[in-house]
Amino acid sequence: MKRHLLMLVLTVWGSSWMTACVTDSSSSSQQAVTASERVEPDLDEAARINTELGMNYARAGNLELALDKFKRALSQNESYAPAHQGIAYIYVLQKDPQRAEEHYRRALKLSPRNAPASSNYGIFLCGQERYEEAERHFLKAAENRDYRQRHTAYVNAGVCARRIPDLDKAERFFLLALDLSPRFPEALQQMAGLYLERRDYAQSKVFLKRYEQVGPPTPATLWIGAKVEFALGDEVQAAQYARRLRDQFPDSKESLSFTNPYPS
């Protein structure tokens, strides 16, 4: 079962980009402003707008237009960190890790305390199997008390630890996420999967039931449910999970790879 990291890259941090401006209170000086000066473009604002457009195109799956908007934003303001983060994400999707890392590093250099940037760079590093570096960046984000998604950074650290695999470390991170957000579905799903991996089926079922109280069925949770119930000897429940997996998500990897011992 694939272990997904939670990507937060398509968010402009800081809620708004404040451009620097100087207000002259002298009415005479205001009258002296020429027409060309009044319409002089605000490049910082243009960079912000192009970055938002790039994010919207990326969400819609139009990577070429997204890349064009991020490049344009950086041509308008090379020091605009969100544009670097956005273009790095596009380069990841285009399988260009060298350029992606260059822009992730630039974003963090420009905004070193930015938690989403740290978390997203951690996702990139984990994908490159640079697990220790990834963990440092996830924890840097998670330990920033101003960051509202600290629980997500801990889950990402746990997912990365499962890939090593280091199940004990992963469990610690997932529990830290649940301390911050006890009903966070992704953390509950990860705990259910972790205990299934350990063959602790009773505990896996506990976390799966907690997940089902707060989250919708997914291919992963139905796959876990079928495996857990079969291991616990409840063939009726196992068959129900397997049937739901097949019927609701017939094209998912979990469904296609699942060996279903139960007839329709």
Short mmCIF file of C-alpha atoms in Angstrom, two decimals:
data_model
loop_
_atom_site.label_atom_id
_atom_site.label_comp_id
_atom_site.label_asym_id
_atom_site.label_seq_id
_atom_site.Cartn_x
_atom_site.Cartn_y
_atom_site.Cartn_z
CA MET A 1 0.00 0.00 0.00
CA LYS A 2 1.44 3.33 -1.05
CA ARG A 3 2.20 5.80 1.72
CA HIS A 4 1.31 9.28 0.63
CA LEU A 5 2.84 12.50 1.87
CA LEU A 6 0.60 15.51 2.34
CA MET A 7 1.60 18.23 -0.10
CA LEU A 8 0.81 21.76 0.96
CA VAL A 9 2.74 23.56 -1.72
CA LEU A 10 -0.25 25.22 -3.40
CA THR A 11 -0.75 27.74 -0.65
CA VAL A 12 0.60 31.25 -0.50
CA TRP A 13 1.83 31.64 3.05
CA GLY A 14 1.52 34.71 5.18
CA SER A 15 -2.11 35.28 4.09
CA SER A 16 -1.16 38.31 2.01
CA TRP A 17 1.90 39.80 0.41
CA MET A 18 2.50 43.29 1.67
CA THR A 19 4.32 45.50 -0.81
CA ALA A 20 6.44 48.36 0.42
CA CYS A 21 5.15 51.85 -0.26
CA VAL A 22 5.90 55.38 0.83
CA THR A 23 3.09 57.88 1.30
CA ASP A 24 3.88 61.54 0.77
CA SER A 25 1.42 63.73 2.67
CA SER A 26 2.34 66.85 0.75
CA SER A 27 -0.47 67.82 -1.60
CA SER A 28 1.91 69.88 -3.71
CA SER A 29 4.21 66.93 -4.26
CA GLN A 30 1.24 64.73 -5.18
CA GLN A 31 0.22 67.26 -7.82
CA ALA A 32 3.73 67.16 -9.22
CA VAL A 33 3.58 63.41 -9.91
CA THR A 34 3.69 62.86 -13.64
CA ALA A 35 1.21 60.68 -15.50
CA SER A 36 3.92 58.12 -16.29
CA GLU A 37 4.81 57.81 -12.59
CA ARG A 38 1.18 57.29 -11.64
CA VAL A 39 0.87 54.27 -13.91
CA GLU A 40 4.27 52.77 -13.13
CA PRO A 41 3.65 49.03 -12.65
CA ASP A 42 3.88 47.53 -9.19
CA LEU A 43 6.12 44.54 -9.90
CA ASP A 44 5.74 43.07 -6.42
CA GLU A 45 1.96 42.99 -6.83
CA ALA A 46 2.30 41.60 -10.35
CA ALA A 47 4.54 38.81 -9.03
CA ARG A 48 1.98 37.98 -6.36
CA ILE A 49 -0.85 37.83 -8.91
CA ASN A 50 1.14 35.67 -11.33
CA THR A 51 2.05 33.32 -8.50
CA GLU A 52 -1.60 32.91 -7.55
CA LEU A 53 -2.46 32.28 -11.20
CA GLY A 54 0.32 29.70 -11.36
CA MET A 55 -1.08 27.96 -8.31
CA ASN A 56 -4.55 27.88 -9.83
CA TYR A 57 -3.22 26.42 -13.08
CA ALA A 58 -1.22 23.82 -11.14
CA ARG A 59 -4.33 22.78 -9.19
CA ALA A 60 -6.15 22.36 -12.50
CA GLY A 61 -3.32 20.19 -13.84
CA ASN A 62 -2.13 22.67 -16.47
CA LEU A 63 1.57 22.50 -15.68
CA GLU A 64 2.83 24.40 -18.71
CA LEU A 65 0.72 27.47 -17.97
CA ALA A 66 1.57 27.19 -14.28
CA LEU A 67 5.27 27.10 -15.07
CA ASP A 68 4.92 30.12 -17.34
CA LYS A 69 3.16 32.12 -14.60
CA PHE A 70 5.76 31.22 -11.97
CA LYS A 71 8.60 32.18 -14.33
CA ARG A 72 6.88 35.46 -15.05
CA ALA A 73 6.45 36.11 -11.33
CA LEU A 74 10.16 35.56 -10.74
CA SER A 75 11.05 37.86 -13.63
CA GLN A 76 9.01 40.54 -11.83
CA ASN A 77 10.37 39.83 -8.36
CA GLU A 78 13.18 37.28 -8.13
CA SER A 79 13.00 37.43 -4.32
CA TYR A 80 9.34 36.39 -4.05
CA ALA A 81 9.58 33.17 -2.07
CA PRO A 82 6.10 31.73 -2.90
CA ALA A 83 6.95 31.79 -6.60
CA HIS A 84 10.11 29.77 -5.91
CA GLN A 85 8.09 27.26 -3.92
CA GLY A 86 5.48 27.00 -6.66
CA ILE A 87 7.95 26.53 -9.48
CA ALA A 88 9.81 23.92 -7.42
CA TYR A 89 6.57 21.93 -7.16
CA ILE A 90 6.14 22.05 -10.95
CA TYR A 91 9.69 20.84 -11.48
CA VAL A 92 9.01 17.93 -9.11
CA LEU A 93 6.01 16.94 -11.22
CA GLN A 94 8.12 17.27 -14.36
CA LYS A 95 10.75 14.99 -12.81
CA ASP A 96 13.46 17.65 -12.74
CA PRO A 97 14.80 17.25 -9.18
CA GLN A 98 17.87 19.42 -9.70
CA ARG A 99 15.84 22.51 -10.59
CA ALA A 100 13.21 21.67 -7.97
CA GLU A 101 15.80 21.58 -5.21
CA GLU A 102 17.38 24.81 -6.39
CA HIS A 103 14.07 26.64 -5.98
CA TYR A 104 13.12 24.95 -2.70
CA ARG A 105 16.44 26.08 -1.27
CA ARG A 106 15.95 29.57 -2.61
CA ALA A 107 12.48 29.78 -1.05
CA LEU A 108 13.86 28.76 2.33
CA LYS A 109 16.78 31.15 2.08
CA LEU A 110 14.36 33.98 1.43
CA SER A 111 11.95 32.86 4.16
CA PRO A 112 13.87 30.61 6.60
CA ARG A 113 11.10 30.39 9.21
CA ASN A 114 8.41 29.49 6.71
CA ALA A 115 6.89 26.23 7.92
CA PRO A 116 5.02 25.19 4.73
CA ALA A 117 8.21 25.69 2.73
CA SER A 118 10.15 23.51 5.19
CA SER A 119 7.47 20.82 5.09
CA ASN A 120 7.29 20.77 1.31
CA TYR A 121 11.05 20.62 0.99
CA GLY A 122 10.91 17.68 3.40
CA ILE A 123 8.45 15.96 1.07
CA PHE A 124 10.84 16.48 -1.80
CA LEU A 125 13.79 15.11 0.19
CA CYS A 126 11.79 12.08 1.31
CA GLY A 127 10.96 11.37 -2.33
CA GLN A 128 14.70 11.44 -3.02
CA GLU A 129 15.22 8.93 -0.17
CA ARG A 130 17.17 11.52 1.83
CA TYR A 131 15.30 10.57 4.96
CA GLU A 132 17.40 12.23 7.66
CA GLU A 133 17.36 15.57 5.87
CA ALA A 134 13.63 15.24 5.26
CA GLU A 135 12.98 14.58 8.95
CA ARG A 136 14.88 17.70 9.97
CA HIS A 137 12.72 19.86 7.73
CA PHE A 138 9.47 18.21 8.84
CA LEU A 139 10.36 18.74 12.48
CA LYS A 140 11.41 22.33 11.82
CA ALA A 141 7.90 22.92 10.49
CA ALA A 142 6.19 20.92 13.23
CA GLU A 143 8.00 22.75 16.02
CA ASN A 144 6.98 26.17 14.72
CA ARG A 145 4.13 27.04 17.10
CA ASP A 146 2.81 29.67 14.72
CA TYR A 147 2.17 26.99 12.08
CA ARG A 148 -1.44 25.82 12.03
CA GLN A 149 -0.62 22.58 10.20
CA ARG A 150 1.90 21.21 12.67
CA HIS A 151 0.01 17.91 12.82
CA THR A 152 0.42 17.53 9.05
CA ALA A 153 4.19 17.98 9.31
CA TYR A 154 4.33 15.26 11.97
CA VAL A 155 2.29 12.91 9.78
CA ASN A 156 4.66 13.55 6.87
CA ALA A 157 7.61 12.79 9.15
CA GLY A 158 5.90 9.55 10.15
CA VAL A 159 5.14 8.54 6.57
CA CYS A 160 8.76 9.16 5.66
CA ALA A 161 9.91 7.09 8.65
CA ARG A 162 7.70 4.20 7.49
CA ARG A 163 9.54 4.25 4.18
CA ILE A 164 12.93 3.68 5.86
CA PRO A 165 11.32 1.55 7.47
CA ASP A 166 11.44 2.68 11.09
CA LEU A 167 8.04 1.84 12.53
CA ASP A 168 8.85 2.94 16.07
CA LYS A 169 9.86 6.40 14.95
CA ALA A 170 6.86 6.58 12.62
CA GLU A 171 4.53 5.73 15.49
CA ARG A 172 6.00 8.49 17.64
CA PHE A 173 5.38 11.06 14.92
CA PHE A 174 1.83 9.89 14.25
CA LEU A 175 1.03 10.06 17.97
CA LEU A 176 2.45 13.59 18.13
CA ALA A 177 0.12 14.50 15.26
CA LEU A 178 -2.82 13.00 17.12
CA ASP A 179 -1.89 14.88 20.29
CA LEU A 180 -2.32 18.08 18.29
CA SER A 181 -5.35 16.92 16.29
CA PRO A 182 -7.00 13.77 17.74
CA ARG A 183 -9.47 13.46 14.85
CA PHE A 184 -7.00 14.01 12.02
CA PRO A 185 -8.02 11.31 9.49
CA GLU A 186 -4.64 10.85 7.84
CA ALA A 187 -2.90 10.20 11.16
CA LEU A 188 -5.56 7.66 12.15
CA GLN A 189 -5.27 5.90 8.80
CA GLN A 190 -1.48 5.78 9.09
CA MET A 191 -1.71 4.28 12.57
CA ALA A 192 -4.12 1.62 11.31
CA GLY A 193 -1.73 0.78 8.49
CA LEU A 194 1.29 0.77 10.80
CA TYR A 195 -0.29 -1.70 13.22
CA LEU A 196 -1.37 -3.89 10.30
CA GLU A 197 2.27 -3.89 9.17
CA ARG A 198 3.25 -4.99 12.67
CA ARG A 199 0.54 -7.68 12.56
CA ASP A 200 -1.11 -6.15 15.60
CA TYR A 201 -4.55 -6.58 14.08
CA ALA A 202 -6.57 -5.63 17.14
CA GLN A 203 -4.84 -2.25 17.44
CA SER A 204 -5.09 -1.71 13.71
CA LYS A 205 -8.84 -2.21 13.97
CA VAL A 206 -9.06 0.30 16.83
CA PHE A 207 -7.50 3.03 14.74
CA LEU A 208 -9.46 2.05 11.65
CA LYS A 209 -12.73 2.43 13.58
CA ARG A 210 -11.58 5.82 14.84
CA TYR A 211 -10.82 6.80 11.27
CA GLU A 212 -14.25 5.68 10.09
CA GLN A 213 -15.86 8.08 12.56
CA VAL A 214 -14.19 11.11 10.95
CA GLY A 215 -13.17 10.23 7.39
CA PRO A 216 -14.69 8.81 4.19
CA PRO A 217 -13.82 5.36 2.90
CA THR A 218 -10.68 5.29 0.78
CA PRO A 219 -8.98 2.47 -1.10
CA ALA A 220 -6.37 2.34 1.68
CA THR A 221 -8.83 2.12 4.58
CA LEU A 222 -10.99 -0.51 2.85
CA TRP A 223 -7.88 -2.53 2.05
CA ILE A 224 -6.77 -2.30 5.69
CA GLY A 225 -10.23 -3.30 6.86
CA ALA A 226 -10.34 -6.39 4.66
CA LYS A 227 -6.86 -7.51 5.74
CA VAL A 228 -7.50 -6.88 9.43
CA GLU A 229 -10.88 -8.61 9.58
CA PHE A 230 -9.58 -11.60 7.67
CA ALA A 231 -6.63 -11.87 10.08
CA LEU A 232 -9.01 -11.64 13.05
CA GLY A 233 -11.16 -14.41 11.61
CA ASP A 234 -14.25 -12.36 10.76
CA GLU A 235 -14.79 -13.48 7.19
CA VAL A 236 -18.16 -11.72 6.88
CA GLN A 237 -16.70 -8.29 7.71
CA ALA A 238 -13.62 -9.03 5.63
CA ALA A 239 -15.80 -9.88 2.64
CA GLN A 240 -17.78 -6.67 3.08
CA TYR A 241 -14.66 -4.55 3.08
CA ALA A 242 -13.31 -6.41 0.04
CA ARG A 243 -16.57 -5.96 -1.84
CA ARG A 244 -16.72 -2.24 -1.06
CA LEU A 245 -13.13 -1.85 -2.22
CA ARG A 246 -13.91 -3.60 -5.50
CA ASP A 247 -17.22 -1.80 -6.08
CA GLN A 248 -16.27 1.74 -4.99
CA PHE A 249 -12.66 1.87 -6.19
CA PRO A 250 -12.33 -0.74 -8.96
CA ASP A 251 -9.37 0.99 -10.63
CA SER A 252 -7.36 1.72 -7.48
CA LYS A 253 -4.01 0.07 -6.90
CA GLU A 254 -5.38 -1.48 -3.73
CA SER A 255 -8.29 -3.05 -5.57
CA LEU A 256 -6.21 -4.30 -8.48
CA SER A 257 -3.57 -5.80 -6.20
CA PHE A 258 -5.99 -7.26 -3.67
CA THR A 259 -6.37 -11.03 -3.70
CA ASN A 260 -10.05 -11.47 -2.95
CA PRO A 261 -10.82 -14.91 -1.51
CA TYR A 262 -14.53 -14.12 -1.28
CA PRO A 263 -17.16 -14.74 -3.96
CA SER A 264 -19.55 -12.00 -5.05
#
